[in-house]
Coordinates of N, CA and C in Angstrom, one line a residue:
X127 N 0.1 -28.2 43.1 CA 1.5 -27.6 43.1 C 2.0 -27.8 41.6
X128 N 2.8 -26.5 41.1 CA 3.2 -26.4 39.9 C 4.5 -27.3 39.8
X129 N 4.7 -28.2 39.2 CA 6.3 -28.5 38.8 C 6.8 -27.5 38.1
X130 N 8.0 -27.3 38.5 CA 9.0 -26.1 37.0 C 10.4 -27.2 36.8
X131 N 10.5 -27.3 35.7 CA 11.5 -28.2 35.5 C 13.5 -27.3 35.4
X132 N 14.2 -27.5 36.2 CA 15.1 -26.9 36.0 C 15.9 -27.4 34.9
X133 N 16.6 -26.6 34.6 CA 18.2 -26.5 33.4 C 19.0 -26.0 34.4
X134 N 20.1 -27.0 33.3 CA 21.5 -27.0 34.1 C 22.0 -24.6 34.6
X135 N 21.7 -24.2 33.5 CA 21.9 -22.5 33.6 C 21.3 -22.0 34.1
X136 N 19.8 -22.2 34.7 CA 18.6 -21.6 35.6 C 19.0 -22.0 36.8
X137 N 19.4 -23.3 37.3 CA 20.0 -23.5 38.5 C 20.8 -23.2 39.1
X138 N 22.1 -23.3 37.8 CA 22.8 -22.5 38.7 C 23.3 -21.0 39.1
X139 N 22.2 -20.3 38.4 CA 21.9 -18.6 38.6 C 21.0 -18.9 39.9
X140 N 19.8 -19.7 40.2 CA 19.0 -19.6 41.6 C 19.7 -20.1 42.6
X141 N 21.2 -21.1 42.3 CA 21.6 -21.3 43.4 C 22.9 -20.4 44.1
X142 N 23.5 -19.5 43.2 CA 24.3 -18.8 43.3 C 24.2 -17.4 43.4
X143 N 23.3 -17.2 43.0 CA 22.9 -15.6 42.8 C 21.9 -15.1 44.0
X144 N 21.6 -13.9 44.7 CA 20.3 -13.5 45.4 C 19.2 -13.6 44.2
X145 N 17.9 -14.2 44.5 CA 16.7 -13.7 44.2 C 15.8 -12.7 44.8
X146 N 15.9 -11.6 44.2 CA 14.9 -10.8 45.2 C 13.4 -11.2 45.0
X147 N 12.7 -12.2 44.1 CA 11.4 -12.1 44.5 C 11.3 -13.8 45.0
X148 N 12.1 -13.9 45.2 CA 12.0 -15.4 45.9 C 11.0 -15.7 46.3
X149 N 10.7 -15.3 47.7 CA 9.6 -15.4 48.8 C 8.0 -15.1 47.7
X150 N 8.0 -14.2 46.9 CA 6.4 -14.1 46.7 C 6.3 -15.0 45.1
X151 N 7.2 -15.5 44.4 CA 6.8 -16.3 43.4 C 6.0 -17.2 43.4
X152 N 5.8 -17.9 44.4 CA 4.5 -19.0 45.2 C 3.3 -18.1 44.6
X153 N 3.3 -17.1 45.4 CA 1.9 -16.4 45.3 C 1.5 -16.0 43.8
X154 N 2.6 -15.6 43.0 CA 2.0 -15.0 41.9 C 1.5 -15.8 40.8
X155 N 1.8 -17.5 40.6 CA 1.6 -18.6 39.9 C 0.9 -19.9 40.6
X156 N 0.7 -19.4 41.8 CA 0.4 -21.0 42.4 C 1.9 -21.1 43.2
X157 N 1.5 -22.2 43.9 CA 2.7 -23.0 44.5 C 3.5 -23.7 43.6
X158 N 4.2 -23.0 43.9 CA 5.8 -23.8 42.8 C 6.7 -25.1 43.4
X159 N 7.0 -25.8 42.6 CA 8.0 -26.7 43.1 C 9.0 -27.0 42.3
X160 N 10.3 -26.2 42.5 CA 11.8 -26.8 41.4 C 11.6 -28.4 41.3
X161 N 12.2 -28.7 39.9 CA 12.1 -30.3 39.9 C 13.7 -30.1 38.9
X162 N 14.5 -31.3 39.2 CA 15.7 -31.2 38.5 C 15.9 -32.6 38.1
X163 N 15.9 -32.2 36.7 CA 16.2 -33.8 36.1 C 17.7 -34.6 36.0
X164 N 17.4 -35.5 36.3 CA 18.8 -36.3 36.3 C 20.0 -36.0 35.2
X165 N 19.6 -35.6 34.2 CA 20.6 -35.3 33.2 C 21.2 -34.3 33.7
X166 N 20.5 -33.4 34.7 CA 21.3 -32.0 35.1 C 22.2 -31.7 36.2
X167 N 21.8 -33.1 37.1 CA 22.6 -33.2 38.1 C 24.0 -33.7 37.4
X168 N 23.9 -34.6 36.1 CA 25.3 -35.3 35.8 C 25.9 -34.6 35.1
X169 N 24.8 -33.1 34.7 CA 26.2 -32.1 33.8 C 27.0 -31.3 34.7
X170 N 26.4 -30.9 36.1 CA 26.8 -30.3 37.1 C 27.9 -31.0 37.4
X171 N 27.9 -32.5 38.1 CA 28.8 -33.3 38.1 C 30.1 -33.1 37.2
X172 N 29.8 -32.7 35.9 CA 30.9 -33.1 35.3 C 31.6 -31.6 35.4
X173 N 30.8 -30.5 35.4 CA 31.5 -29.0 35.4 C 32.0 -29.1 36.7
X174 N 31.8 -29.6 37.9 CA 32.8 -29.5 39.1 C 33.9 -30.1 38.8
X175 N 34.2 -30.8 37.8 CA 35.6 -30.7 37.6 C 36.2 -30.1 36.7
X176 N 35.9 -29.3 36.1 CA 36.2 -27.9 35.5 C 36.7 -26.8 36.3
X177 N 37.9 -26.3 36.3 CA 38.4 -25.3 37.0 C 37.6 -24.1 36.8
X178 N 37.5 -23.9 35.6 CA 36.3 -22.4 35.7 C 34.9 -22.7 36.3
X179 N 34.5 -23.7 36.2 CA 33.0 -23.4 36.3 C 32.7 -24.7 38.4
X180 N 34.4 -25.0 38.7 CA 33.9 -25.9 39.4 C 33.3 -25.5 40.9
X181 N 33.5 -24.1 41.8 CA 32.7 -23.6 42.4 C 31.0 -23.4 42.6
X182 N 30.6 -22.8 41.5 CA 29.0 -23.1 40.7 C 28.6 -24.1 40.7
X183 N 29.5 -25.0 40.0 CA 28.7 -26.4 39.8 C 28.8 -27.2 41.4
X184 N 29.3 -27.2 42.7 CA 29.4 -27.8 43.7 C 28.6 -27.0 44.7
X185 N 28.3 -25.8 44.2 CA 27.2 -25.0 45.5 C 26.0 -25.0 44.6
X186 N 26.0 -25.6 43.4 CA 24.5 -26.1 42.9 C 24.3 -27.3 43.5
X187 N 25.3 -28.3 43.2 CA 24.9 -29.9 43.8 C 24.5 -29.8 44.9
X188 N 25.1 -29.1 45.9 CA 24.3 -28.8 47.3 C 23.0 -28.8 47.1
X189 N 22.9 -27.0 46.5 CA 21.2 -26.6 46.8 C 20.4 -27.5 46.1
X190 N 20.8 -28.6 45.0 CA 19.7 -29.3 44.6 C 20.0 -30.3 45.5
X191 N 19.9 -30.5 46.3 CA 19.8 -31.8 47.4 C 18.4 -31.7 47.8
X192 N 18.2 -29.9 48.0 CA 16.9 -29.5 48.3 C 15.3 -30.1 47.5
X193 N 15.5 -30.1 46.6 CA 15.2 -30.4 45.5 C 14.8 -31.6 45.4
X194 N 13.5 -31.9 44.3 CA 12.5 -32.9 43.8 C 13.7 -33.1 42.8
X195 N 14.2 -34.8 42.7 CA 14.8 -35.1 41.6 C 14.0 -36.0 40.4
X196 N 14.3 -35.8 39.1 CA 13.1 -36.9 38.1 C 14.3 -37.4 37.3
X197 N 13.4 -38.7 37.2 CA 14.5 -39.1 35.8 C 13.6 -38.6 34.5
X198 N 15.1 -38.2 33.5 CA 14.5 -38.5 31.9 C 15.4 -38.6 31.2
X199 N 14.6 -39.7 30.2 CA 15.7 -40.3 29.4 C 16.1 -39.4 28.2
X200 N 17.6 -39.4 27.7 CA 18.3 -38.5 27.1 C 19.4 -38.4 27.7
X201 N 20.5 -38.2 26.7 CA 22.3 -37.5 27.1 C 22.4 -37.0 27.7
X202 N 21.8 -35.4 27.3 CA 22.3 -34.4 27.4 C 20.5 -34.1 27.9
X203 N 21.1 -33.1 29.1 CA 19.8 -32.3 29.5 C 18.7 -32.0 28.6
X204 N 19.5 -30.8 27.9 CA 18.5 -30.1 27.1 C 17.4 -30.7 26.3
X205 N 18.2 -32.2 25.3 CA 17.6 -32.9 24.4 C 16.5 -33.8 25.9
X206 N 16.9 -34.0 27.2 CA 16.0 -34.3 27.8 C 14.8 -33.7 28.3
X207 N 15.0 -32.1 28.3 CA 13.7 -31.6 28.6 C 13.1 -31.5 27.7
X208 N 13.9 -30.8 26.2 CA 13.0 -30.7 25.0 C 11.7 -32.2 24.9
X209 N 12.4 -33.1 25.5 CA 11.3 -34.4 24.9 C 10.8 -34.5 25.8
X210 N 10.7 -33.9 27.0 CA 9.5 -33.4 28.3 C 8.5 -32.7 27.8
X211 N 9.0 -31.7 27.2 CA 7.8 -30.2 26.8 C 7.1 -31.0 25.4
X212 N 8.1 -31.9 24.4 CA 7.0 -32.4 23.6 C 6.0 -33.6 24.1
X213 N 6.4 -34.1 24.8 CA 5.1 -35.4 25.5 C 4.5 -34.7 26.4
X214 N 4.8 -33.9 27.1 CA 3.6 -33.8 28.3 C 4.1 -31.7 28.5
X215 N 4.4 -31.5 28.1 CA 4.5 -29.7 27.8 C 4.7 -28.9 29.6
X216 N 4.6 -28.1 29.9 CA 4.9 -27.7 31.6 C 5.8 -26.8 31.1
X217 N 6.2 -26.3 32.8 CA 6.9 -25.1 32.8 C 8.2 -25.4 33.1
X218 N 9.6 -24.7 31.7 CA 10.9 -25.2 31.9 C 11.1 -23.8 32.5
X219 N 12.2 -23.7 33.5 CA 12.7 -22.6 33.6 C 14.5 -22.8 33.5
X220 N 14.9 -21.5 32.3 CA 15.6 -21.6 31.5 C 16.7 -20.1 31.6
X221 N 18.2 -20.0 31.0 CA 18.3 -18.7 30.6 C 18.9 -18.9 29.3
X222 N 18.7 -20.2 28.9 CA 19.6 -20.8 27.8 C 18.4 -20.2 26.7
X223 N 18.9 -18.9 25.9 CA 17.9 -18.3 24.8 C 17.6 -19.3 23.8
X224 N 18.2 -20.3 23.1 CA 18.2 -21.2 22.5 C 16.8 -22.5 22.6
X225 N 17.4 -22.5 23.8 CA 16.4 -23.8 24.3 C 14.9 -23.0 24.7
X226 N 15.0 -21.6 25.4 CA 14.0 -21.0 25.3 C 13.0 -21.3 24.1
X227 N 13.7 -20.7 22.9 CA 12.9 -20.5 21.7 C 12.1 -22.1 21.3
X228 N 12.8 -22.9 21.8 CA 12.8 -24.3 21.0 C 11.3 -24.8 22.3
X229 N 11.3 -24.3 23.6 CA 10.2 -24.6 24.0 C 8.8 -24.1 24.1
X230 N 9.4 -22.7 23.3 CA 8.1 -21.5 23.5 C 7.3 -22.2 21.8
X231 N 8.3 -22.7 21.1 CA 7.8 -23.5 20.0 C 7.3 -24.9 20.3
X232 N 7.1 -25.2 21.3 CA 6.6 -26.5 21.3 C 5.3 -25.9 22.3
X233 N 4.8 -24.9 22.3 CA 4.3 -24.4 23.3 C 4.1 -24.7 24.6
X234 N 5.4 -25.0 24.8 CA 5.6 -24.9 26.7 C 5.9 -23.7 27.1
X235 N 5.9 -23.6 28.4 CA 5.9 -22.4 29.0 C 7.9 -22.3 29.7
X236 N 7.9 -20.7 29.8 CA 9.6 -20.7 30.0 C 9.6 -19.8 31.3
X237 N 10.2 -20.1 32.5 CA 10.6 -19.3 33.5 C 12.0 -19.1 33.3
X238 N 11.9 -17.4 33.7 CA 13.9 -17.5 33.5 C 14.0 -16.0 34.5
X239 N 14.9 -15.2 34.3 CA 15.5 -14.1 35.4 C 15.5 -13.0 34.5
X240 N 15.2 -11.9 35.4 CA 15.0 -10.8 34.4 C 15.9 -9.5 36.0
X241 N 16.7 -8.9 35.9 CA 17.1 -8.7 36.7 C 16.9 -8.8 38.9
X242 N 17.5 -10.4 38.4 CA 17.6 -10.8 39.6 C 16.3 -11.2 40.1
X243 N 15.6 -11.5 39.1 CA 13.7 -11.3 40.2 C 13.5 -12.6 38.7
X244 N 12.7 -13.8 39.3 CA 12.4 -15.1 38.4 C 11.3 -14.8 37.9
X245 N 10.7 -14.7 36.8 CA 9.7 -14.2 35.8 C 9.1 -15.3 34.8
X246 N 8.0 -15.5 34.8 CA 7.2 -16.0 33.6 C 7.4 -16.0 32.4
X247 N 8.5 -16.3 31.4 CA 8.0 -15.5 30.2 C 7.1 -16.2 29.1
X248 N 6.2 -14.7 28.3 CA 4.8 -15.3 27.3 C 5.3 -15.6 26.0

């Protein structure tokens, strides 16, 4: 089984949004398994108390219940996966363009959304 590591922005687009290719992503890479690292559950945490964003952030904390949780050490998410993809590299799934570029440079791999369907990107 593949791990894919979630970000706080890729989560909460898969937990809020329809995916239409939901059901066959398994098939097209292997068996997938979201994993959510601890830093992302505590940014979520803190956006549910944000009036703009606190809806999102509390119907993500739900659907990651579902979810494989990991620790990693770091503040802030991002600086926590970045130091994931440089020790041991795997697949982040992202829509943060930023963090994209910074992983595709450490040659990790990036899952993100390309209208409404979760995609590979090379």
């Amino acid at each position: 089984m593949v791990e894919v590591i979630c970000d706080t922005s890729f989560l909460i687009h898969l937990a809020t949004r329809k995916i239409k290719n939901m059901d066959s992503i398994n098939t097209e890479i292997g068996q997938i398994q979201f994993v959510v690292p601890s830093a992302v559950l505590n940014e979520l945490k803190k956006l549910s108390k944000s009036q703009k964003k606190k809806q999102d952030a509390i119907t993500t904390l739900e659907f990651a219940r579902n979810l494989k949780t990991t620790q990693m050490s770091g503040k802030f998410a991002d600086q926590a996966i970045i130091e994931r993809v440089r020790k041991r590299g795997g697949i982040i799934a992202t829509v943060d363009n930023e963090l994209k570029n910074k992983i595709k440079s450490l040659n990790g791999s990036v899952m993100s959304f390309s209208n409404d369907k979760i995609v590979l990107e090379s």
